[in-house]
Amino acid sequence: MWWPANLVQVSLFRALHEKEERTKGGLTRTQFFVVAFICSFAYYVFPGYLFQMLTSLSWVCWVFPTSILAQQIGSGLYGLGLGSIGLDWSTISSYLGSPLASPWFATANVAVGFVFIMYILTPICYYWFNLYKATTFPIFSDGLFTGKGQKYDISTIVDSNFHLDPAAYTRQGELYISTFFALTYGVGFAALSATIVHVALFHGREIWQQSKSSFQEKTMDIHTKMMSKYKQVPEQWFVLILVANIALTIFACEYYNDQLQLPWWGVLLACGIAIFFTLPIGIITAITNQTPGLNIITEYIIGYIYPGYPVANMCFKVYGYISMTQAITFLQDFKLGHYMKIPPRTMFMTQVVGTLVASVVYLGTAWWLLETIPEICSSSQSFWTCPSDRVFYDASVIWGLIGPRRIFGDLGHYSSVNWFFLVGAIAPVFVWLAVKAFPQHEWIKLVNMPVLIGATAYMPPATAVNYITWIIMGFLSGFVVYRYKPEWWRRHNYILSGALDAGLAFMGVLLYFSLGQHEISLNWWGNDLDGCPLAQCPTAPGVSVEGCPLFT
């Protein structure tokens, strides 16, 4: 069988260690990278500037230009995306990463989860049950709405310190979100509980044995033996950095409490959550190359404990969720260094220096963008629309300003979404029982409920066309290319992915500084990103939205 999870590691290992050889009538890997890079660089001028509709070709909308239903179903950016396709590498890799680096069974789990949530669960909730007043709002949206389908005016419910004014919130009315947005939160609940149960059932014994053996002498594999000749990184270095960073974070939160809002105990709680979840989520990442997130559970916890403080909610999410993500990335880099036989202390210093440089560069770049680009992240922007930041802001309002109790708790109308926690906890049990009952069916072991349930974790801001093209590319690389050219694909898989990323990045920077910064654009139908203007229209009678027909 060619689809086990370690295919990615095998491909990477060979790419790092095998000699640079020219295949008969072919190219060396370096030459292949250069060719793929040039092609990617040259091609991105079309979806990036000349013909932006290549980002999402939603042909269903062209066939039915006046039908709201057809455009809701066919829009790749604002609907279910049925039939849409993106001929743009940024569409494929923006949110889920490169499909070329994902083992096929993980891609299959994502595909099954996406199809179930997007094409079965969402239409049933929206069209059949009109769940949570679904038809009052767009079928796919990350927006915040009133009960009458209008955009929610957040400025009317906050005081001068950006705290919630309960009386104003009562006057303004309850906040609503699209049914799909609510379902994605429920799916996030389920994916988290599924991760804990899945790891406990399928890897609990292994974790326990590895934990015991770590305190005893054990036989080292060949890579560990080769690395043992280098000086190891003292544990005190890690402890010192950890303690110093926690202390500085607590100091910042206390000294700038009026701005950051988060008390000192929130920092410690966020660190505890990150430490607890790093192991189970790290195991899922190592096996599937898909990383379940802690963004929802961190928002949920601090939102219940400390409601009415949106900035505190965002800080808590960053300290809890991003810390765990960075820890896993750190481990991935050390594993790469382990395979490449880089001295551990050299890897450690590279990480420290790289982190310091990146922090300064990121902060400086963000500061410069905010100061120089007017109306950055607004929908009128052609380059800086910031979809992830808009979702981040909406989450701060939902979980921080208003709080989960007023939306997902006993005071809210989305309380039934909490049942997803139970669904996620039960689902891996059925898979585990099936593995025990039918050991002869090896494919059952490849059903990974954390990945399957959490398939749409990046939606929004990711859209249907992002997932559709990612899945198609993953299946093509798995079934077609690998089947007929297995050795070639093992040698060139990572190289192709890196070349596509690099070409897109360089052309994207070139387009912005040469054209975007000077607001030079082309206005023609080929740059209408989706061509589905009615996809965001509600279908409930009496709901009036600009640009949409009124149903009576």
XYZ file of C-alpha atoms in Angstrom:
552
model
C 0.000 0.000 0.000
C 1.358 3.444 -0.882
C -0.745 5.646 1.363
C 0.620 5.271 4.921
C 1.291 8.456 6.883
C 5.060 8.088 6.772
C 5.117 8.706 3.003
C 5.760 12.392 3.637
C 8.688 11.690 5.964
C 10.150 9.187 3.466
C 9.895 11.733 0.652
C 11.510 14.437 2.758
C 14.257 12.098 3.978
C 15.165 11.074 0.440
C 15.123 14.656 -0.769
C 17.602 15.612 1.949
C 19.975 12.661 1.708
C 20.033 11.245 -1.800
C 22.756 12.433 -4.142
C 21.928 14.991 -6.779
C 21.688 12.849 -9.894
C 20.318 13.504 -13.335
C 17.772 10.922 -14.416
C 18.078 9.603 -17.959
C 16.727 12.274 -20.257
C 15.592 14.319 -17.284
C 16.595 17.131 -14.942
C 18.417 17.280 -11.663
C 16.313 18.294 -8.689
C 17.912 21.755 -8.680
C 17.127 22.245 -12.356
C 13.586 20.996 -11.774
C 13.135 23.532 -8.959
C 14.324 26.389 -11.176
C 11.981 25.392 -14.022
C 8.990 25.000 -11.706
C 9.824 28.289 -9.975
C 9.957 30.220 -13.261
C 6.674 28.689 -14.415
C 4.954 29.525 -11.121
C 6.394 33.041 -11.128
C 5.281 33.735 -14.704
C 1.827 32.183 -14.336
C 0.793 34.066 -11.191
C 0.621 37.330 -13.123
C -2.700 36.045 -14.512
C -4.658 35.166 -11.325
C -2.758 37.844 -9.399
C -3.472 40.734 -11.777
C -4.564 40.151 -15.389
C -7.312 37.539 -14.956
C -8.235 37.368 -11.279
C -11.331 35.279 -11.934
C -8.958 32.294 -12.200
C -8.983 32.393 -8.395
C -12.545 31.077 -8.451
C -14.259 29.990 -11.669
C -17.887 29.592 -10.579
C -19.551 28.559 -13.822
C -22.920 27.794 -12.195
C -23.374 31.530 -11.562
C -22.748 32.289 -15.238
C -25.425 29.823 -16.305
C -27.976 31.220 -13.810
C -27.141 34.955 -13.493
C -30.484 35.888 -11.838
C -31.001 32.921 -9.507
C -30.121 33.390 -5.822
C -30.413 29.657 -5.172
C -28.041 28.734 -8.015
C -25.487 31.335 -6.952
C -25.678 30.269 -3.303
C -24.932 26.730 -4.421
C -22.347 27.552 -7.095
C -20.331 30.458 -5.713
C -16.826 29.375 -4.782
C -16.182 32.415 -2.558
C -19.579 33.200 -1.045
C -21.526 29.958 -1.327
C -21.251 26.185 -1.336
C -18.936 26.195 -4.332
C -20.534 23.268 -6.149
C -18.787 23.012 -9.522
C -16.343 25.843 -8.832
C -12.615 25.481 -9.433
C -9.571 27.666 -8.859
C -6.623 27.696 -11.272
C -4.380 29.485 -8.813
C -1.817 27.972 -6.436
C -2.666 30.580 -3.788
C -6.260 29.323 -3.858
C -4.999 25.806 -3.219
C -2.385 26.405 -0.533
C -3.496 29.572 1.283
C -5.196 27.925 4.259
C -4.647 24.164 4.313
C -1.039 24.271 3.175
C 0.349 22.324 0.265
C -1.707 19.250 -0.679
C 1.530 17.721 -1.979
C 2.785 17.466 1.616
C -0.333 15.764 2.931
C -0.589 11.942 3.007
C -3.403 10.668 0.862
C -5.447 9.161 3.700
C -5.452 12.553 5.468
C -6.630 14.243 2.258
C -9.402 11.643 2.026
C -10.490 12.360 5.609
C -10.611 16.090 4.869
C -12.583 15.427 1.684
C -15.198 13.284 3.444
C -15.594 15.801 6.261
C -15.862 18.727 3.849
C -18.473 17.034 1.658
C -20.586 16.043 4.667
C -20.521 19.471 6.315
C -20.718 21.576 3.161
C -23.097 19.580 0.980
C -25.225 17.635 3.461
C -25.319 19.279 6.885
C -25.338 22.934 5.776
C -28.094 22.639 3.102
C -30.286 20.641 5.508
C -29.912 23.265 8.235
C -30.355 26.185 5.825
C -32.984 25.135 3.303
C -34.900 22.404 5.133
C -35.000 23.442 8.804
C -34.190 27.167 8.460
C -32.134 26.616 11.607
C -31.380 29.756 13.670
C -33.332 31.899 11.183
C -30.856 30.719 8.545
C -32.534 32.188 5.461
C -32.487 35.644 7.042
C -28.724 35.707 6.440
C -26.360 34.625 3.645
C -25.718 30.894 3.474
C -21.945 31.440 3.800
C -20.730 34.467 5.719
C -18.474 35.453 8.599
C -20.505 38.616 9.221
C -22.365 39.713 12.345
C -26.091 40.436 11.923
C -29.172 41.638 13.693
C -32.242 39.428 13.862
C -33.590 41.287 10.802
C -30.627 40.414 8.602
C -28.854 43.788 8.775
C -25.190 44.287 9.625
C -24.740 44.545 13.387
C -23.451 47.966 14.508
C -20.865 47.093 17.155
C -20.135 50.754 17.960
C -23.540 51.108 19.625
C -22.920 48.471 22.313
C -19.435 49.412 23.578
C -18.280 52.106 25.984
C -15.228 54.334 25.625
C -12.899 51.567 26.859
C -14.317 49.057 24.365
C -16.159 47.133 27.066
C -19.668 45.799 26.576
C -22.542 48.052 27.601
C -25.238 45.503 28.632
C -28.048 48.055 28.483
C -27.060 49.123 24.971
C -26.831 45.485 23.891
C -30.345 44.858 25.157
C -31.624 47.865 23.192
C -29.765 46.864 20.016
C -30.960 43.280 20.206
C -29.242 39.897 20.089
C -26.375 39.233 17.724
C -26.806 36.584 15.026
C -24.332 34.804 12.782
C -24.889 32.753 9.645
C -25.881 29.147 10.175
C -22.709 27.927 8.500
C -20.619 30.107 10.834
C -22.427 28.587 13.830
C -21.895 25.079 12.453
C -18.162 25.693 12.053
C -17.977 26.595 15.728
C -19.819 23.392 16.564
C -17.469 21.414 14.362
C -14.561 23.059 16.182
C -15.987 21.871 19.510
C -16.342 18.340 18.152
C -12.851 18.239 16.621
C -11.238 19.188 19.924
C -13.020 16.530 21.994
C -12.415 14.000 19.189
C -8.688 14.769 19.324
C -8.444 13.992 23.040
C -10.471 10.772 22.812
C -8.763 9.588 19.603
C -5.269 10.046 21.034
C -6.262 8.354 24.306
C -7.739 5.313 22.513
C -5.258 4.814 19.687
C -2.047 6.153 21.206
C -2.579 6.092 24.979
C -0.547 2.935 25.566
C 2.249 4.169 23.316
C 2.382 7.490 25.161
C 2.568 5.715 28.508
C 5.347 3.373 27.365
C 7.348 6.204 25.821
C 6.928 8.252 28.981
C 8.303 5.411 31.111
C 11.169 4.647 28.752
C 12.227 8.297 28.727
C 13.406 7.847 32.327
C 15.305 4.663 31.496
C 18.146 3.710 29.202
C 16.848 2.648 25.844
C 18.193 1.457 22.530
C 18.801 4.360 20.169
C 18.022 4.248 16.469
C 20.750 5.022 13.939
C 19.854 8.723 13.696
C 19.909 9.221 17.454
C 23.249 7.421 17.689
C 24.711 9.681 15.015
C 23.364 12.773 16.764
C 24.695 11.673 20.155
C 28.213 12.812 19.240
C 27.041 16.425 19.390
C 26.561 18.407 22.578
C 22.883 18.442 23.511
C 20.925 21.554 24.430
C 20.719 21.795 28.250
C 17.166 21.690 29.541
C 17.942 24.783 31.594
C 18.102 26.836 28.394
C 14.518 25.927 27.521
C 13.321 26.515 31.085
C 15.060 29.898 31.231
C 13.447 31.092 27.995
C 10.042 29.791 29.081
C 10.153 31.482 32.495
C 11.547 34.721 31.083
C 8.845 34.952 28.403
C 6.017 34.181 30.819
C 7.365 36.802 33.234
C 7.624 39.428 30.481
C 4.118 38.607 29.251
C 2.657 38.944 32.739
C 4.491 42.239 33.176
C 3.110 43.565 29.867
C -0.449 42.499 30.713
C -0.278 44.104 34.165
C 1.539 47.283 33.181
C -0.606 47.850 30.063
C -3.779 46.402 31.508
C -5.950 49.261 30.221
C -4.932 48.335 26.682
C -4.540 44.544 26.886
C -7.276 43.914 29.504
C -5.927 40.442 30.367
C -5.059 39.843 34.064
C -1.945 37.925 35.127
C -3.810 34.720 35.875
C -5.080 34.670 32.295
C -1.503 34.338 31.036
C -0.841 31.357 33.303
C -4.128 29.696 32.322
C -3.371 30.152 28.618
C 0.086 28.618 29.077
C -1.440 25.666 30.919
C -3.891 25.034 28.076
C -1.102 25.204 25.490
C 1.059 22.759 27.458
C -1.807 20.299 27.942
C -2.842 20.181 24.289
C 0.610 20.218 22.660
C 1.045 16.441 22.997
C -2.311 15.213 21.585
C -2.411 17.803 18.821
C 1.241 17.153 18.043
C 0.470 13.458 17.551
C -2.360 14.246 15.117
C -0.078 16.654 13.238
C 2.744 14.106 13.012
C 0.426 11.466 11.556
C -1.758 13.526 9.217
C 0.024 16.860 8.611
C -3.223 18.516 9.758
C -3.192 20.548 12.996
C -6.410 20.921 15.025
C -6.607 24.413 16.521
C -7.179 25.714 20.034
C -8.614 29.026 18.874
C -12.229 28.174 19.667
C -11.699 26.530 23.053
C -9.413 29.348 24.252
C -12.024 31.915 23.220
C -14.732 29.870 24.891
C -12.903 29.477 28.225
C -11.818 33.095 28.707
C -15.140 34.326 27.340
C -17.016 32.536 30.125
C -14.534 33.450 32.850
C -13.928 37.045 31.795
C -16.780 38.278 29.543
C -17.074 41.753 28.118
C -13.353 42.215 27.338
C -12.635 41.578 23.639
C -8.938 42.528 23.698
C -8.356 40.215 26.665
C -10.065 37.467 24.698
C -7.758 37.988 21.717
C -4.644 38.064 23.915
C -5.706 34.874 25.698
C -6.303 33.143 22.370
C -2.872 34.184 21.094
C -1.074 33.033 24.251
C -2.947 29.714 24.300
C -3.506 28.807 20.658
C -0.472 30.352 18.972
C 1.896 29.132 21.697
C 0.800 25.557 21.040
C 1.122 26.029 17.274
C 4.599 27.504 17.609
C 5.635 24.650 19.912
C 4.656 22.101 17.263
C 6.464 24.086 14.567
C 9.534 24.183 16.823
C 9.413 20.393 17.174
C 9.023 19.978 13.412
C 12.142 22.057 12.822
C 14.120 20.044 15.354
C 12.975 16.823 13.681
C 14.187 18.197 10.356
C 17.521 19.060 11.961
C 17.654 15.561 13.442
C 17.354 14.008 9.973
C 19.874 16.439 8.482
C 22.333 15.838 11.372
C 22.529 19.511 12.332
C 24.059 20.006 15.812
C 21.259 20.592 18.366
C 22.878 23.730 19.780
C 23.177 25.198 16.303
C 19.491 24.450 15.697
C 18.608 26.024 19.023
C 20.491 29.254 18.343
C 19.041 29.411 14.845
C 15.569 29.192 16.319
C 16.258 31.888 18.912
C 17.870 34.305 16.472
C 15.227 33.622 13.826
C 12.443 34.279 16.315
C 13.968 37.594 17.393
C 14.514 38.736 13.808
C 11.046 37.625 12.715
C 9.389 39.399 15.643
C 11.065 42.702 14.785
C 10.366 42.345 11.056
C 6.712 41.332 11.551
C 6.042 44.170 13.973
C 7.776 46.718 11.756
C 5.968 45.506 8.650
C 2.567 45.567 10.357
C 3.230 49.056 11.709
C 4.281 50.286 8.273
C 1.228 48.770 6.553
C -1.191 50.272 9.065
C 0.408 53.692 8.676
C 0.743 53.775 4.879
C -2.288 51.925 3.478
C -5.588 53.768 3.881
C -8.621 51.654 4.780
C -6.499 48.548 5.067
C -8.527 45.330 5.420
C -11.705 46.948 4.075
C -13.745 45.193 1.394
C -12.852 47.974 -1.065
C -9.202 46.930 -1.063
C -7.925 44.862 -3.976
C -4.799 43.507 -2.237
C -5.226 43.983 1.523
C -8.671 42.522 2.254
C -7.386 40.595 5.318
C -10.017 37.812 5.501
C -8.328 36.108 8.452
C -8.154 39.363 10.406
C -11.853 40.051 9.826
C -12.733 36.637 11.232
C -10.363 37.309 14.142
C -12.209 40.557 14.840
C -15.637 38.928 14.598
C -14.493 36.245 17.039
C -13.370 38.910 19.510
C -16.873 40.371 19.412
C -18.651 37.012 19.710
C -16.491 35.465 22.414
C -14.962 38.505 24.086
C -17.244 41.519 23.902
C -20.626 39.808 24.109
C -19.401 36.538 25.585
C -20.291 32.882 24.957
C -23.010 32.838 27.616
C -25.101 35.383 25.657
C -24.628 33.437 22.398
C -23.806 29.781 23.122
C -24.925 29.596 26.750
C -28.193 29.738 28.664
C -28.771 33.366 27.591
C -28.195 32.705 23.875
C -30.008 31.089 20.988
C -27.104 28.860 19.834
C -26.863 26.787 23.021
C -27.612 23.507 21.203
C -24.257 23.850 19.387
C -22.618 22.649 22.620
C -23.859 19.112 21.862
C -21.055 18.934 19.311
C -18.632 18.387 22.194
C -20.389 15.089 22.925
C -20.590 14.116 19.256
C -16.849 14.630 18.873
C -16.059 12.581 21.971
C -18.203 9.636 20.845
C -17.129 9.478 17.179
C -13.586 8.066 17.737
C -15.026 5.385 20.018
C -17.005 3.918 17.107
C -13.877 3.872 14.930
C -11.869 2.220 17.712
C -14.551 -0.432 18.195
C -14.657 -1.048 14.440
C -10.874 -1.542 14.370
C -11.153 -4.094 17.180
C -14.116 -5.868 15.594
C -12.690 -6.000 12.035
C -8.875 -6.143 12.359
C -8.592 -7.616 8.864
C -9.825 -4.329 7.323
C -6.735 -2.147 7.494
C -8.478 0.867 5.967
C -10.564 1.413 9.108
C -7.408 2.480 10.956
C -7.020 5.305 8.466
C -10.316 6.919 9.511
C -9.105 9.813 11.614
C -12.045 11.514 13.302
C -10.186 14.646 14.504
C -9.226 15.395 10.908
C -12.544 14.299 9.378
C -14.696 16.253 11.828
C -12.411 19.266 11.819
C -12.163 19.365 8.026
C -13.765 22.808 7.737
C -11.833 24.312 10.666
C -10.385 27.019 8.401
C -13.817 28.085 7.065
C -14.254 31.027 7.220
C -12.008 32.730 6.152
C -11.245 29.802 3.820
C -13.923 29.303 1.187
C -15.390 26.367 -0.676
C -13.134 26.829 -3.702
C -10.042 26.690 -1.465
C -11.095 23.261 -0.218
C -12.315 21.932 -3.564
C -9.095 22.737 -5.399
C -6.942 21.526 -2.487
C -8.772 18.189 -2.429
C -8.606 17.775 -6.207
C -4.883 18.504 -6.223
C -4.308 16.102 -3.335
C -6.184 13.305 -5.068
C -4.437 13.906 -8.373
C -1.008 13.783 -6.753
C -1.987 10.646 -4.867
C -3.741 8.641 -7.536
C -2.338 9.740 -10.881
C 1.179 11.107 -10.502
C 2.312 8.764 -7.761
C 0.799 5.660 -9.367
C 2.533 6.101 -12.694
C 5.757 7.819 -11.604
C 6.342 6.718 -7.998
C 10.109 7.174 -7.828
C 10.007 10.497 -9.660
C 7.268 11.742 -7.351
C 9.191 10.747 -4.212
C 12.169 12.754 -5.431
C 10.294 15.830 -6.633
C 7.198 16.144 -4.431
C 8.603 18.626 -1.919
C 10.653 20.417 -4.563
C 7.586 21.101 -6.699
C 5.623 22.355 -3.699
C 8.432 24.679 -2.633
C 8.928 26.003 -6.166
C 5.222 26.789 -6.547
C 5.205 28.622 -3.202
C 8.353 30.586 -4.016
C 7.231 31.618 -7.499
C 3.880 32.823 -6.226
C 5.451 34.752 -3.350
C 7.975 36.589 -5.513
C 5.427 37.524 -8.160
C 2.955 38.620 -5.451
C 5.526 41.001 -3.974
C 6.474 42.282 -7.426
C 2.834 42.928 -8.378
C 2.152 44.831 -5.187
C 5.158 47.139 -5.303
C 4.942 47.763 -9.052
C 1.167 48.022 -9.462
C -0.861 47.583 -6.288
C 0.955 50.244 -4.269
C 0.207 52.746 -7.049
C -3.433 51.588 -7.322
C -3.028 50.543 -10.952
C -5.732 48.001 -11.694
C -7.629 46.512 -14.624
C -11.397 46.839 -14.573
C -12.953 44.167 -16.768
C -15.176 41.125 -16.287
C -12.176 38.803 -15.966
C -11.243 40.517 -12.700
C -14.651 39.962 -11.120
C -13.342 37.457 -8.588
C -16.401 35.245 -8.383
C -19.102 36.583 -10.679
C -21.818 35.648 -8.179
C -23.297 38.944 -6.892
C -26.457 37.284 -5.514
C -24.698 34.571 -3.516
C -24.726 36.672 -0.330
C -28.404 37.518 -0.539
C -30.873 36.213 2.065
C -34.009 34.396 0.947
C -36.323 35.018 3.912
C -39.444 37.108 3.124
C -39.280 40.765 4.144
C -35.495 40.973 4.596
C -34.171 44.020 2.770
C -30.483 44.032 1.774
C -28.933 46.447 -0.691
C -28.390 44.852 -4.090
C -30.684 41.893 -3.348
C -34.283 41.251 -4.423
C -36.950 41.543 -1.728
C -39.047 38.417 -1.126
C -42.610 38.906 0.033
